[in-house]
Tab-separated table of C-alpha atoms and ligand atoms in Angstrom:
chain	number	residue	atom	x	y	z
A	15	MET	CA	0.000	0.000	0.000
A	16	ASP	CA	1.131	3.516	-0.756
A	17	THR	CA	2.533	5.957	1.721
A	18	LEU	CA	0.162	8.760	2.655
A	19	THR	CA	1.818	12.130	3.290
A	20	LEU	CA	-0.365	14.432	5.366
A	21	PHE	CA	0.041	17.995	6.590
A	22	SER	CA	-0.756	18.381	10.300
A	23	PRO	CA	-1.472	22.065	11.014
A	24	ALA	CA	-0.976	24.075	14.186
A	25	LYS	CA	-3.937	25.977	15.666
A	26	VAL	CA	-4.336	29.294	17.409
A	27	ASN	CA	-7.113	30.528	19.666
A	28	LEU	CA	-8.433	33.875	18.410
A	29	PHE	CA	-10.213	34.273	21.699
A	30	LEU	CA	-10.386	32.004	24.706
A	31	ARG	CA	-12.776	32.474	27.609
A	32	VAL	CA	-12.860	30.068	30.560
A	33	THR	CA	-16.481	29.956	31.676
A	34	ALA	CA	-16.487	27.425	34.542
A	35	LYS	CA	-14.509	24.878	36.492
A	36	ARG	CA	-16.042	21.410	36.356
A	37	PRO	CA	-16.239	18.795	39.098
A	38	ASP	CA	-13.976	16.483	37.016
A	39	GLY	CA	-11.167	19.076	37.191
A	40	PHE	CA	-11.494	20.224	33.566
A	41	HIS	CA	-12.594	23.738	32.620
A	42	GLU	CA	-15.435	24.826	30.382
A	43	LEU	CA	-14.185	26.953	27.512
A	44	SER	CA	-15.574	29.156	24.787
A	45	SER	CA	-12.951	29.656	22.153
A	46	LEU	CA	-12.549	30.437	18.480
A	47	PHE	CA	-9.987	28.024	17.008
A	48	GLN	CA	-8.198	28.527	13.697
A	49	THR	CA	-5.715	26.325	11.787
A	50	LEU	CA	-2.424	27.768	10.510
A	51	SER	CA	-0.061	27.188	7.602
A	52	LEU	CA	2.596	26.251	10.172
A	53	GLY	CA	2.500	22.479	10.584
A	54	ASP	CA	4.157	19.067	10.834
A	55	THR	CA	4.227	16.398	8.146
A	56	LEU	CA	3.151	12.809	8.768
A	57	GLU	CA	4.043	9.908	6.505
A	58	MET	CA	1.828	6.894	7.098
A	59	SER	CA	1.496	3.426	5.639
A	60	LEU	CA	0.104	0.025	6.548
A	61	ALA	CA	2.729	-2.175	8.210
A	62	GLN	CA	3.263	-5.553	9.837
A	63	GLN	CA	3.969	-3.875	13.184
A	64	GLU	CA	3.094	-0.526	14.730
A	65	ALA	CA	6.027	1.897	14.498
A	66	LEU	CA	6.452	5.609	15.198
A	67	THR	CA	9.603	7.516	14.265
A	68	CYS	CA	10.268	11.237	14.508
A	69	ASP	CA	13.002	13.646	13.421
A	70	GLU	CA	12.718	15.437	16.793
A	71	ALA	CA	14.821	13.491	19.298
A	72	THR	CA	13.215	14.947	22.450
A	73	LEU	CA	9.697	13.711	21.633
A	74	PRO	CA	8.611	10.548	23.514
A	75	LEU	CA	7.573	7.820	21.080
A	76	ASP	CA	5.631	5.648	23.552
A	77	GLU	CA	2.055	5.892	24.909
A	78	ARG	CA	2.716	9.453	26.078
A	79	ASN	CA	2.695	10.477	22.431
A	80	LEU	CA	-0.799	11.292	21.133
A	81	VAL	CA	0.047	9.613	17.814
A	82	ILE	CA	0.385	6.256	19.598
A	83	LYS	CA	-2.852	6.945	21.501
A	84	ALA	CA	-4.602	7.729	18.201
A	85	LEU	CA	-3.318	4.542	16.514
A	86	ARG	CA	-4.591	2.432	19.412
A	87	LEU	CA	-7.884	4.309	19.549
A	88	PHE	CA	-8.462	3.646	15.848
A	89	ARG	CA	-7.827	-0.084	16.248
A	90	LEU	CA	-10.072	-0.279	19.302
A	91	LYS	CA	-13.007	1.666	17.865
A	92	SER	CA	-12.886	0.504	14.254
A	93	HIS	CA	-12.247	-3.196	15.041
A	94	ILE	CA	-9.857	-3.132	12.065
A	95	PRO	CA	-6.780	-5.075	13.191
A	96	SER	CA	-4.308	-3.250	10.883
A	97	ASN	CA	-0.986	-1.821	12.022
A	98	PHE	CA	0.494	1.423	10.772
A	99	LYS	CA	3.966	2.853	10.368
A	100	VAL	CA	4.141	6.610	11.030
A	101	HIS	CA	7.015	9.032	10.524
A	102	LEU	CA	6.581	12.496	11.984
A	103	ASN	CA	8.495	15.567	10.762
A	104	LYS	CA	8.060	18.037	13.588
A	105	LYS	CA	7.924	21.770	12.899
A	106	ILE	CA	5.240	22.908	15.370
A	107	PRO	CA	6.935	24.036	18.584
A	108	MET	CA	5.996	21.963	21.634
A	109	GLN	CA	4.453	23.332	24.855
A	110	ALA	CA	3.533	26.372	22.797
A	111	GLY	CA	-0.289	26.353	22.903
A	112	LEU	CA	-0.367	25.544	19.177
A	113	GLY	CA	-2.039	22.115	19.479
A	114	GLY	CA	0.761	20.196	17.744
A	115	GLY	CA	0.167	16.853	19.487
A	116	SER	CA	-3.616	17.164	19.092
A	117	SER	CA	-3.260	17.946	15.399
A	118	ASN	CA	-0.960	14.934	14.929
A	119	ALA	CA	-3.539	12.690	16.634
A	120	ALA	CA	-6.399	13.958	14.447
A	121	THR	CA	-4.258	13.620	11.314
A	122	VAL	CA	-3.320	10.047	12.223
A	123	LEU	CA	-6.968	9.083	12.807
A	124	TRP	CA	-7.900	10.564	9.417
A	125	GLY	CA	-4.955	8.769	7.789
A	126	CYS	CA	-5.777	5.383	9.389
A	127	ASN	CA	-9.308	5.682	8.047
A	128	GLN	CA	-8.063	6.532	4.528
A	129	LEU	CA	-5.581	3.660	4.491
A	130	THR	CA	-8.262	1.130	5.494
A	131	GLY	CA	-10.958	2.050	3.000
A	132	GLY	CA	-12.533	5.164	4.528
A	133	CYS	CA	-15.291	3.329	6.433
A	134	PHE	CA	-15.873	6.113	8.974
A	135	SER	CA	-17.103	9.692	8.595
A	136	ASP	CA	-15.207	12.685	9.979
A	137	GLU	CA	-18.018	13.084	12.532
A	138	VAL	CA	-17.379	9.571	13.856
A	139	LEU	CA	-13.599	10.106	13.992
A	140	GLN	CA	-14.210	13.440	15.728
A	141	GLN	CA	-16.379	11.808	18.359
A	142	TRP	CA	-13.822	9.067	19.058
A	143	SER	CA	-10.994	11.595	19.261
A	144	SER	CA	-12.427	13.460	22.264
A	145	GLU	CA	-11.559	10.417	24.406
A	146	ILE	CA	-7.836	11.091	24.077
A	147	GLY	CA	-7.653	14.930	24.221
A	148	SER	CA	-9.779	18.063	24.462
A	149	ASP	CA	-8.329	19.878	21.433
A	150	ILE	CA	-8.334	16.989	18.956
A	151	PRO	CA	-12.006	17.165	17.767
A	152	PHE	CA	-11.467	20.723	16.496
A	153	PHE	CA	-9.178	19.485	13.711
A	154	PHE	CA	-12.096	17.566	12.125
A	155	SER	CA	-13.761	20.917	11.385
A	156	GLN	CA	-12.760	22.721	8.205
A	157	GLY	CA	-10.212	24.856	10.030
A	158	THR	CA	-12.268	27.506	11.817
A	159	ALA	CA	-14.603	26.574	14.657
A	160	TYR	CA	-16.182	27.838	17.824
A	161	CYS	CA	-15.351	25.277	20.520
A	162	GLN	CA	-17.068	24.807	23.858
A	163	GLY	CA	-17.191	22.283	26.677
A	164	ARG	CA	-13.666	20.973	27.356
A	165	GLY	CA	-13.023	22.122	23.790
A	166	GLU	CA	-14.637	19.060	22.251
A	167	ILE	CA	-18.018	20.618	21.340
A	168	VAL	CA	-17.160	21.953	17.903
A	169	SER	CA	-19.397	24.291	15.913
A	170	ALA	CA	-18.197	24.834	12.384
A	171	LEU	CA	-18.503	28.406	11.183
A	172	GLU	CA	-20.060	29.042	7.845
A	173	LYS	CA	-19.407	32.747	8.082
A	174	THR	CA	-15.750	31.987	8.696
A	175	ALA	CA	-14.007	34.607	6.620
A	176	ALA	CA	-16.638	37.224	7.398
A	177	CYS	CA	-15.655	37.111	11.044
A	178	LEU	CA	-11.979	37.374	10.271
A	179	PRO	CA	-11.760	40.271	7.807
A	180	LEU	CA	-8.877	41.872	9.637
A	181	PHE	CA	-6.615	38.968	8.950
A	182	ALA	CA	-7.304	38.205	5.328
A	183	SER	CA	-4.389	40.117	3.847
A	184	LEU	CA	-2.296	41.247	6.790
A	185	PRO	CA	0.991	39.842	7.984
A	186	LEU	CA	0.621	37.345	10.813
A	187	TRP	CA	3.381	35.850	12.887
A	188	VAL	CA	3.689	33.270	15.610
A	189	ALA	CA	6.306	34.305	18.175
A	190	GLN	CA	7.665	31.407	20.191
A	191	PRO	CA	9.757	32.075	23.278
A	192	LYS	CA	12.340	29.487	24.339
A	193	SER	CA	10.506	28.263	27.432
A	194	GLY	CA	7.274	26.353	27.012
A	195	LEU	CA	4.352	25.839	29.415
A	196	GLU	CA	2.519	22.729	30.643
A	197	THR	CA	-1.220	23.060	29.930
A	198	LYS	CA	-2.118	21.398	33.221
A	199	GLU	CA	0.010	23.862	35.224
A	200	VAL	CA	-1.531	26.889	33.522
A	201	PHE	CA	-5.078	25.719	34.271
A	202	ARG	CA	-4.048	24.937	37.846
A	203	LYS	CA	-2.849	28.526	38.321
A	204	LEU	CA	-6.131	30.009	37.071
A	205	HIS	CA	-7.879	31.913	39.889
A	206	PHE	CA	-11.426	31.060	39.226
A	207	SER	CA	-13.646	33.284	41.306
A	208	LYS	CA	-16.964	33.106	39.488
A	209	ASN	CA	-18.755	31.355	36.715
A	210	LEU	CA	-18.760	33.760	33.820
A	211	GLY	CA	-21.643	31.921	32.233
A	212	ALA	CA	-22.588	30.975	28.739
A	213	GLU	CA	-24.199	34.352	27.956
A	214	ILE	CA	-20.840	36.057	28.128
A	215	ALA	CA	-19.285	33.481	25.885
A	216	GLN	CA	-22.072	34.044	23.403
A	217	LEU	CA	-21.544	37.797	23.610
A	218	ASP	CA	-17.853	37.395	22.868
A	219	PHE	CA	-18.670	35.337	19.840
A	220	GLU	CA	-21.147	37.882	18.540
A	221	ARG	CA	-18.604	40.642	19.052
A	222	CYS	CA	-16.198	38.645	16.982
A	223	LEU	CA	-18.732	38.278	14.202
A	224	SER	CA	-19.476	42.004	14.338
A	225	HIS	CA	-15.796	42.742	13.610
A	226	SER	CA	-15.198	44.681	16.804
A	227	TRP	CA	-14.244	41.979	19.183
A	228	GLU	CA	-11.752	42.403	21.939
A	229	ARG	CA	-8.954	39.915	21.826
A	230	PHE	CA	-8.528	38.073	25.061
A	231	ASN	CA	-7.261	34.846	26.425
A	232	ASP	CA	-8.204	34.079	30.037
A	233	LEU	CA	-5.139	31.833	30.294
A	234	GLU	CA	-2.704	34.744	29.783
A	235	THR	CA	-2.879	35.851	33.445
A	236	PRO	CA	-2.049	32.428	34.948
A	237	ALA	CA	0.608	31.828	32.262
A	238	PHE	CA	2.235	35.197	33.038
A	239	GLU	CA	2.161	34.352	36.757
A	240	LEU	CA	3.945	31.077	36.047
A	241	ASN	CA	6.482	32.780	33.804
A	242	PRO	CA	6.669	36.595	34.240
A	243	SER	CA	9.054	36.922	31.286
A	244	LEU	CA	6.070	36.175	29.025
A	245	ALA	CA	4.310	39.366	30.151
A	246	ARG	CA	7.476	41.329	29.391
A	247	LEU	CA	7.756	39.653	26.003
A	248	LYS	CA	4.173	40.604	25.134
A	249	SER	CA	4.886	44.268	26.028
A	250	SER	CA	8.106	44.262	24.007
A	251	LEU	CA	6.362	42.792	20.963
A	252	LEU	CA	3.743	45.548	21.139
A	253	GLU	CA	6.477	48.169	21.528
A	254	ALA	CA	8.237	46.701	18.491
A	255	GLY	CA	5.216	47.698	16.386
A	256	PHE	CA	2.770	44.803	16.328
A	257	ASP	CA	-0.859	45.969	16.436
A	258	PHE	CA	-1.886	43.086	18.595
A	259	VAL	CA	-0.220	40.233	20.402
A	260	LEU	CA	-2.304	37.423	21.924
A	261	MET	CA	-1.127	34.274	23.662
A	262	SER	CA	-2.444	31.092	22.031
A	263	GLY	CA	-4.152	28.455	24.195
A	264	SER	CA	-2.208	27.776	27.377
A	265	GLY	CA	0.934	29.353	25.883
A	266	SER	CA	3.713	30.038	25.596
A	267	SER	CA	3.557	31.270	21.990
A	268	PHE	CA	1.843	34.433	20.768
A	269	LEU	CA	-0.099	35.228	17.634
A	270	CYS	CA	1.095	38.651	16.437
A	271	TYR	CA	-0.392	40.808	13.756
A	272	GLY	CA	1.112	43.938	12.221
A	273	SER	CA	4.223	44.876	10.369
A	274	PRO	CA	7.267	45.785	12.417
A	275	SER	CA	10.426	45.552	10.310
A	276	SER	CA	11.707	41.972	10.209
A	277	ALA	CA	15.237	43.270	10.686
A	278	SER	CA	14.337	44.795	14.064
A	279	LEU	CA	12.450	41.632	15.100
A	280	PHE	CA	15.413	39.383	14.494
A	281	ALA	CA	17.860	41.818	16.092
A	282	ASP	CA	15.813	42.657	19.212
A	283	PHE	CA	14.364	39.224	20.009
A	284	SER	CA	17.297	36.890	19.596
A	285	ASP	CA	15.763	34.260	21.925
A	286	VAL	CA	12.351	34.225	20.201
A	287	ARG	CA	11.531	32.255	17.043
A	288	PHE	CA	9.215	33.984	14.552
A	289	PHE	CA	7.122	32.007	12.066
A	290	PRO	CA	5.240	33.878	9.313
A	291	VAL	CA	1.784	32.240	9.126
A	292	HIS	CA	-1.512	32.288	7.226
A	293	PHE	CA	-4.891	30.924	8.221
A	294	ILE	CA	-5.772	27.777	6.282
A	295	SER	CA	-8.923	25.726	5.696
A	296	ARG	CA	-9.832	22.396	4.108
A	297	SER	CA	-12.756	21.001	2.145
A	298	SER	CA	-14.814	18.280	3.786
A	299	SER	CA	-13.363	15.538	1.554
A	300	ASN	CA	-9.665	16.399	1.928
A	301	TRP	CA	-7.228	16.845	4.764
A	302	TYR	CA	-5.379	20.162	5.324
A	303	LYS	CA	-2.762	21.481	2.904
A	304	GLU	CA	-0.091	23.971	3.865
A	305	ASN	CA	-0.998	26.469	1.167
A	306	ASN	CA	-4.780	26.166	1.210
A	307	PHE	CA	-5.136	29.714	2.556
A	308	LEU	CA	-8.416	30.864	3.984
A	309	LYS	CA	-10.037	33.204	1.469
A	310	ARG	CA	-11.701	36.484	2.212
A	311	MET	CA	-15.428	36.373	1.466
B	406	C5P	O1	-7.456	17.235	27.350
B	406	C5P	P1	-5.995	17.506	27.451
B	406	C5P	O2	-5.188	16.262	27.681
B	406	C5P	O3	-5.460	18.321	26.327
B	406	C5P	O4	-5.802	18.424	28.753
B	406	C5P	C1	-4.579	18.568	29.428
B	406	C5P	C2	-4.855	19.137	30.820
B	406	C5P	O5	-5.255	20.509	30.713
B	406	C5P	C3	-5.973	18.444	31.552
B	406	C5P	O6	-5.515	17.353	32.298
B	406	C5P	C4	-6.523	19.546	32.450
B	406	C5P	O7	-5.723	19.670	33.629
B	406	C5P	C5	-6.294	20.806	31.639
B	406	C5P	N1	-7.518	21.210	30.894
B	406	C5P	C6	-8.563	21.811	31.579
B	406	C5P	N2	-9.684	22.175	30.892
B	406	C5P	C7	-9.768	21.989	29.553
B	406	C5P	C8	-8.708	21.400	28.838
B	406	C5P	C9	-7.594	21.005	29.543
B	406	C5P	O8	-8.502	22.001	32.801
B	406	C5P	N3	-10.873	22.387	28.923
Protein backbone atom coordinates (compact mmCIF):
# COMPACT_ATOMS: atom_id res chain seq x y z
CA MET A 1 0.00 0.00 0.00
CA ASP A 2 1.13 3.52 -0.76
CA THR A 3 2.53 5.96 1.72
CA LEU A 4 0.16 8.76 2.65
CA THR A 5 1.82 12.13 3.29
CA LEU A 6 -0.36 14.43 5.37
CA PHE A 7 0.04 18.00 6.59
CA SER A 8 -0.76 18.38 10.30
CA PRO A 9 -1.47 22.07 11.01
CA ALA A 10 -0.98 24.08 14.19
CA LYS A 11 -3.94 25.98 15.67
CA VAL A 12 -4.34 29.29 17.41
CA ASN A 13 -7.11 30.53 19.67
CA LEU A 14 -8.43 33.88 18.41
CA PHE A 15 -10.21 34.27 21.70
CA LEU A 16 -10.39 32.00 24.71
CA ARG A 17 -12.78 32.47 27.61
CA VAL A 18 -12.86 30.07 30.56
CA THR A 19 -16.48 29.96 31.68
CA ALA A 20 -16.49 27.42 34.54
CA LYS A 21 -14.51 24.88 36.49
CA ARG A 22 -16.04 21.41 36.36
CA PRO A 23 -16.24 18.80 39.10
CA ASP A 24 -13.98 16.48 37.02
CA GLY A 25 -11.17 19.08 37.19
CA PHE A 26 -11.49 20.22 33.57
CA HIS A 27 -12.59 23.74 32.62
CA GLU A 28 -15.43 24.83 30.38
CA LEU A 29 -14.19 26.95 27.51
CA SER A 30 -15.57 29.16 24.79
CA SER A 31 -12.95 29.66 22.15
CA LEU A 32 -12.55 30.44 18.48
CA PHE A 33 -9.99 28.02 17.01
CA GLN A 34 -8.20 28.53 13.70
CA THR A 35 -5.71 26.33 11.79
CA LEU A 36 -2.42 27.77 10.51
CA SER A 37 -0.06 27.19 7.60
CA LEU A 38 2.60 26.25 10.17
CA GLY A 39 2.50 22.48 10.58
CA ASP A 40 4.16 19.07 10.83
CA THR A 41 4.23 16.40 8.15
CA LEU A 42 3.15 12.81 8.77
CA GLU A 43 4.04 9.91 6.50
CA MET A 44 1.83 6.89 7.10
CA SER A 45 1.50 3.43 5.64
CA LEU A 46 0.10 0.02 6.55
CA ALA A 47 2.73 -2.17 8.21
CA GLN A 48 3.26 -5.55 9.84
CA GLN A 49 3.97 -3.87 13.18
CA GLU A 50 3.09 -0.53 14.73
CA ALA A 51 6.03 1.90 14.50
CA LEU A 52 6.45 5.61 15.20
CA THR A 53 9.60 7.52 14.26
CA CYS A 54 10.27 11.24 14.51
CA ASP A 55 13.00 13.65 13.42
CA GLU A 56 12.72 15.44 16.79
CA ALA A 57 14.82 13.49 19.30
CA THR A 58 13.22 14.95 22.45
CA LEU A 59 9.70 13.71 21.63
CA PRO A 60 8.61 10.55 23.51
CA LEU A 61 7.57 7.82 21.08
CA ASP A 62 5.63 5.65 23.55
CA GLU A 63 2.05 5.89 24.91
CA ARG A 64 2.72 9.45 26.08
CA ASN A 65 2.69 10.48 22.43
CA LEU A 66 -0.80 11.29 21.13
CA VAL A 67 0.05 9.61 17.81
CA ILE A 68 0.38 6.26 19.60
CA LYS A 69 -2.85 6.95 21.50
CA ALA A 70 -4.60 7.73 18.20
CA LEU A 71 -3.32 4.54 16.51
CA ARG A 72 -4.59 2.43 19.41
CA LEU A 73 -7.88 4.31 19.55
CA PHE A 74 -8.46 3.65 15.85
CA ARG A 75 -7.83 -0.08 16.25
CA LEU A 76 -10.07 -0.28 19.30
CA LYS A 77 -13.01 1.67 17.87
CA SER A 78 -12.89 0.50 14.25
CA HIS A 79 -12.25 -3.20 15.04
CA ILE A 80 -9.86 -3.13 12.07
CA PRO A 81 -6.78 -5.07 13.19
CA SER A 82 -4.31 -3.25 10.88
CA ASN A 83 -0.99 -1.82 12.02
CA PHE A 84 0.49 1.42 10.77
CA LYS A 85 3.97 2.85 10.37
CA VAL A 86 4.14 6.61 11.03
CA HIS A 87 7.01 9.03 10.52
CA LEU A 88 6.58 12.50 11.98
CA ASN A 89 8.50 15.57 10.76
CA LYS A 90 8.06 18.04 13.59
CA LYS A 91 7.92 21.77 12.90
CA ILE A 92 5.24 22.91 15.37
CA PRO A 93 6.93 24.04 18.58
CA MET A 94 6.00 21.96 21.63
CA GLN A 95 4.45 23.33 24.86
CA ALA A 96 3.53 26.37 22.80
CA GLY A 97 -0.29 26.35 22.90
CA LEU A 98 -0.37 25.54 19.18
CA GLY A 99 -2.04 22.12 19.48
CA GLY A 100 0.76 20.20 17.74
CA GLY A 101 0.17 16.85 19.49
CA SER A 102 -3.62 17.16 19.09
CA SER A 103 -3.26 17.95 15.40
CA ASN A 104 -0.96 14.93 14.93
CA ALA A 105 -3.54 12.69 16.63
CA ALA A 106 -6.40 13.96 14.45
CA THR A 107 -4.26 13.62 11.31
CA VAL A 108 -3.32 10.05 12.22
CA LEU A 109 -6.97 9.08 12.81
CA TRP A 110 -7.90 10.56 9.42
CA GLY A 111 -4.95 8.77 7.79
CA CYS A 112 -5.78 5.38 9.39
CA ASN A 113 -9.31 5.68 8.05
CA GLN A 114 -8.06 6.53 4.53
CA LEU A 115 -5.58 3.66 4.49
CA THR A 116 -8.26 1.13 5.49
CA GLY A 117 -10.96 2.05 3.00
CA GLY A 118 -12.53 5.16 4.53
CA CYS A 119 -15.29 3.33 6.43
CA PHE A 120 -15.87 6.11 8.97
CA SER A 121 -17.10 9.69 8.59
CA ASP A 122 -15.21 12.69 9.98
CA GLU A 123 -18.02 13.08 12.53
CA VAL A 124 -17.38 9.57 13.86
CA LEU A 125 -13.60 10.11 13.99
CA GLN A 126 -14.21 13.44 15.73
CA GLN A 127 -16.38 11.81 18.36
CA TRP A 128 -13.82 9.07 19.06
CA SER A 129 -10.99 11.59 19.26
CA SER A 130 -12.43 13.46 22.26
CA GLU A 131 -11.56 10.42 24.41
CA ILE A 132 -7.84 11.09 24.08
CA GLY A 133 -7.65 14.93 24.22
CA SER A 134 -9.78 18.06 24.46
CA ASP A 135 -8.33 19.88 21.43
CA ILE A 136 -8.33 16.99 18.96
CA PRO A 137 -12.01 17.17 17.77
CA PHE A 138 -11.47 20.72 16.50
CA PHE A 139 -9.18 19.49 13.71
CA PHE A 140 -12.10 17.57 12.12
CA SER A 141 -13.76 20.92 11.39
CA GLN A 142 -12.76 22.72 8.20
CA GLY A 143 -10.21 24.86 10.03
CA THR A 144 -12.27 27.51 11.82
CA ALA A 145 -14.60 26.57 14.66
CA TYR A 146 -16.18 27.84 17.82
CA CYS A 147 -15.35 25.28 20.52
CA GLN A 148 -17.07 24.81 23.86
CA GLY A 149 -17.19 22.28 26.68
CA ARG A 150 -13.67 20.97 27.36
CA GLY A 151 -13.02 22.12 23.79
CA GLU A 152 -14.64 19.06 22.25
CA ILE A 153 -18.02 20.62 21.34
CA VAL A 154 -17.16 21.95 17.90
CA SER A 155 -19.40 24.29 15.91
CA ALA A 156 -18.20 24.83 12.38
CA LEU A 157 -18.50 28.41 11.18
CA GLU A 158 -20.06 29.04 7.85
CA LYS A 159 -19.41 32.75 8.08
CA THR A 160 -15.75 31.99 8.70
CA ALA A 161 -14.01 34.61 6.62
CA ALA A 162 -16.64 37.22 7.40
CA CYS A 163 -15.65 37.11 11.04
CA LEU A 164 -11.98 37.37 10.27
CA PRO A 165 -11.76 40.27 7.81
CA LEU A 166 -8.88 41.87 9.64
CA PHE A 167 -6.61 38.97 8.95
CA ALA A 168 -7.30 38.21 5.33
CA SER A 169 -4.39 40.12 3.85
CA LEU A 170 -2.30 41.25 6.79
CA PRO A 171 0.99 39.84 7.98
CA LEU A 172 0.62 37.34 10.81
CA TRP A 173 3.38 35.85 12.89
CA VAL A 174 3.69 33.27 15.61
CA ALA A 175 6.31 34.30 18.18
CA GLN A 176 7.66 31.41 20.19
CA PRO A 177 9.76 32.07 23.28
CA LYS A 178 12.34 29.49 24.34
CA SER A 179 10.51 28.26 27.43
CA GLY A 180 7.27 26.35 27.01
CA LEU A 181 4.35 25.84 29.42
CA GLU A 182 2.52 22.73 30.64
CA THR A 183 -1.22 23.06 29.93
CA LYS A 184 -2.12 21.40 33.22
CA GLU A 185 0.01 23.86 35.22
CA VAL A 186 -1.53 26.89 33.52
CA PHE A 187 -5.08 25.72 34.27
CA ARG A 188 -4.05 24.94 37.85
CA LYS A 189 -2.85 28.53 38.32
CA LEU A 190 -6.13 30.01 37.07
CA HIS A 191 -7.88 31.91 39.89
CA PHE A 192 -11.43 31.06 39.23
CA SER A 193 -13.65 33.28 41.31
CA LYS A 194 -16.96 33.11 39.49
CA ASN A 195 -18.76 31.36 36.72
CA LEU A 196 -18.76 33.76 33.82
CA GLY A 197 -21.64 31.92 32.23
CA ALA A 198 -22.59 30.97 28.74
CA GLU A 199 -24.20 34.35 27.96
CA ILE A 200 -20.84 36.06 28.13
CA ALA A 201 -19.28 33.48 25.88
CA GLN A 202 -22.07 34.04 23.40
CA LEU A 203 -21.54 37.80 23.61
CA ASP A 204 -17.85 37.39 22.87
CA PHE A 205 -18.67 35.34 19.84
CA GLU A 206 -21.15 37.88 18.54
CA ARG A 207 -18.60 40.64 19.05
CA CYS A 208 -16.20 38.65 16.98
CA LEU A 209 -18.73 38.28 14.20
CA SER A 210 -19.48 42.00 14.34
CA HIS A 211 -15.80 42.74 13.61
CA SER A 212 -15.20 44.68 16.80
CA TRP A 213 -14.24 41.98 19.18
CA GLU A 214 -11.75 42.40 21.94
CA ARG A 215 -8.95 39.92 21.83
CA PHE A 216 -8.53 38.07 25.06
CA ASN A 217 -7.26 34.85 26.43
CA ASP A 218 -8.20 34.08 30.04
CA LEU A 219 -5.14 31.83 30.29
CA GLU A 220 -2.70 34.74 29.78
CA THR A 221 -2.88 35.85 33.44
CA PRO A 222 -2.05 32.43 34.95
CA ALA A 223 0.61 31.83 32.26
CA PHE A 224 2.23 35.20 33.04
CA GLU A 225 2.16 34.35 36.76
CA LEU A 226 3.94 31.08 36.05
CA ASN A 227 6.48 32.78 33.80
CA PRO A 228 6.67 36.59 34.24
CA SER A 229 9.05 36.92 31.29
CA LEU A 230 6.07 36.17 29.03
CA ALA A 231 4.31 39.37 30.15
CA ARG A 232 7.48 41.33 29.39
CA LEU A 233 7.76 39.65 26.00
CA LYS A 234 4.17 40.60 25.13
CA SER A 235 4.89 44.27 26.03
CA SER A 236 8.11 44.26 24.01
CA LEU A 237 6.36 42.79 20.96
CA LEU A 238 3.74 45.55 21.14
CA GLU A 239 6.48 48.17 21.53
CA ALA A 240 8.24 46.70 18.49
CA GLY A 241 5.22 47.70 16.39
CA PHE A 242 2.77 44.80 16.33
CA ASP A 243 -0.86 45.97 16.44
CA PHE A 244 -1.89 43.09 18.60
CA VAL A 245 -0.22 40.23 20.40
CA LEU A 246 -2.30 37.42 21.92
CA MET A 247 -1.13 34.27 23.66
CA SER A 248 -2.44 31.09 22.03
CA GLY A 249 -4.15 28.45 24.20
CA SER A 250 -2.21 27.78 27.38
CA GLY A 251 0.93 29.35 25.88
CA SER A 252 3.71 30.04 25.60
CA SER A 253 3.56 31.27 21.99
CA PHE A 254 1.84 34.43 20.77
CA LEU A 255 -0.10 35.23 17.63
CA CYS A 256 1.10 38.65 16.44
CA TYR A 257 -0.39 40.81 13.76
CA GLY A 258 1.11 43.94 12.22
CA SER A 259 4.22 44.88 10.37
CA PRO A 260 7.27 45.78 12.42
CA SER A 261 10.43 45.55 10.31
CA SER A 262 11.71 41.97 10.21
CA ALA A 263 15.24 43.27 10.69
CA SER A 264 14.34 44.79 14.06
CA LEU A 265 12.45 41.63 15.10
CA PHE A 266 15.41 39.38 14.49
CA ALA A 267 17.86 41.82 16.09
CA ASP A 268 15.81 42.66 19.21
CA PHE A 269 14.36 39.22 20.01
CA SER A 270 17.30 36.89 19.60
CA ASP A 271 15.76 34.26 21.92
CA VAL A 272 12.35 34.23 20.20
CA ARG A 273 11.53 32.25 17.04
CA PHE A 274 9.22 33.98 14.55
CA PHE A 275 7.12 32.01 12.07
CA PRO A 276 5.24 33.88 9.31
CA VAL A 277 1.78 32.24 9.13
CA HIS A 278 -1.51 32.29 7.23
CA PHE A 279 -4.89 30.92 8.22
CA ILE A 280 -5.77 27.78 6.28
CA SER A 281 -8.92 25.73 5.70
CA ARG A 282 -9.83 22.40 4.11
CA SER A 283 -12.76 21.00 2.14
CA SER A 284 -14.81 18.28 3.79
CA SER A 285 -13.36 15.54 1.55
CA ASN A 286 -9.66 16.40 1.93
CA TRP A 287 -7.23 16.84 4.76
CA TYR A 288 -5.38 20.16 5.32
CA LYS A 289 -2.76 21.48 2.90
CA GLU A 290 -0.09 23.97 3.87
CA ASN A 291 -1.00 26.47 1.17
CA ASN A 292 -4.78 26.17 1.21
CA PHE A 293 -5.14 29.71 2.56
CA LEU A 294 -8.42 30.86 3.98
CA LYS A 295 -10.04 33.20 1.47
CA ARG A 296 -11.70 36.48 2.21
CA MET A 297 -15.43 36.37 1.47
O1 LIG B 1 -7.46 17.24 27.35
P1 LIG B 1 -6.00 17.51 27.45
O2 LIG B 1 -5.19 16.26 27.68
O3 LIG B 1 -5.46 18.32 26.33
O4 LIG B 1 -5.80 18.42 28.75
C1 LIG B 1 -4.58 18.57 29.43
C2 LIG B 1 -4.86 19.14 30.82
O5 LIG B 1 -5.26 20.51 30.71
C3 LIG B 1 -5.97 18.44 31.55
O6 LIG B 1 -5.51 17.35 32.30
C4 LIG B 1 -6.52 19.55 32.45
O7 LIG B 1 -5.72 19.67 33.63
C5 LIG B 1 -6.29 20.81 31.64
N1 LIG B 1 -7.52 21.21 30.89
C6 LIG B 1 -8.56 21.81 31.58
N2 LIG B 1 -9.68 22.18 30.89
C7 LIG B 1 -9.77 21.99 29.55
C8 LIG B 1 -8.71 21.40 28.84
C9 LIG B 1 -7.59 21.00 29.54
O8 LIG B 1 -8.50 22.00 32.80
N3 LIG B 1 -10.87 22.39 28.92
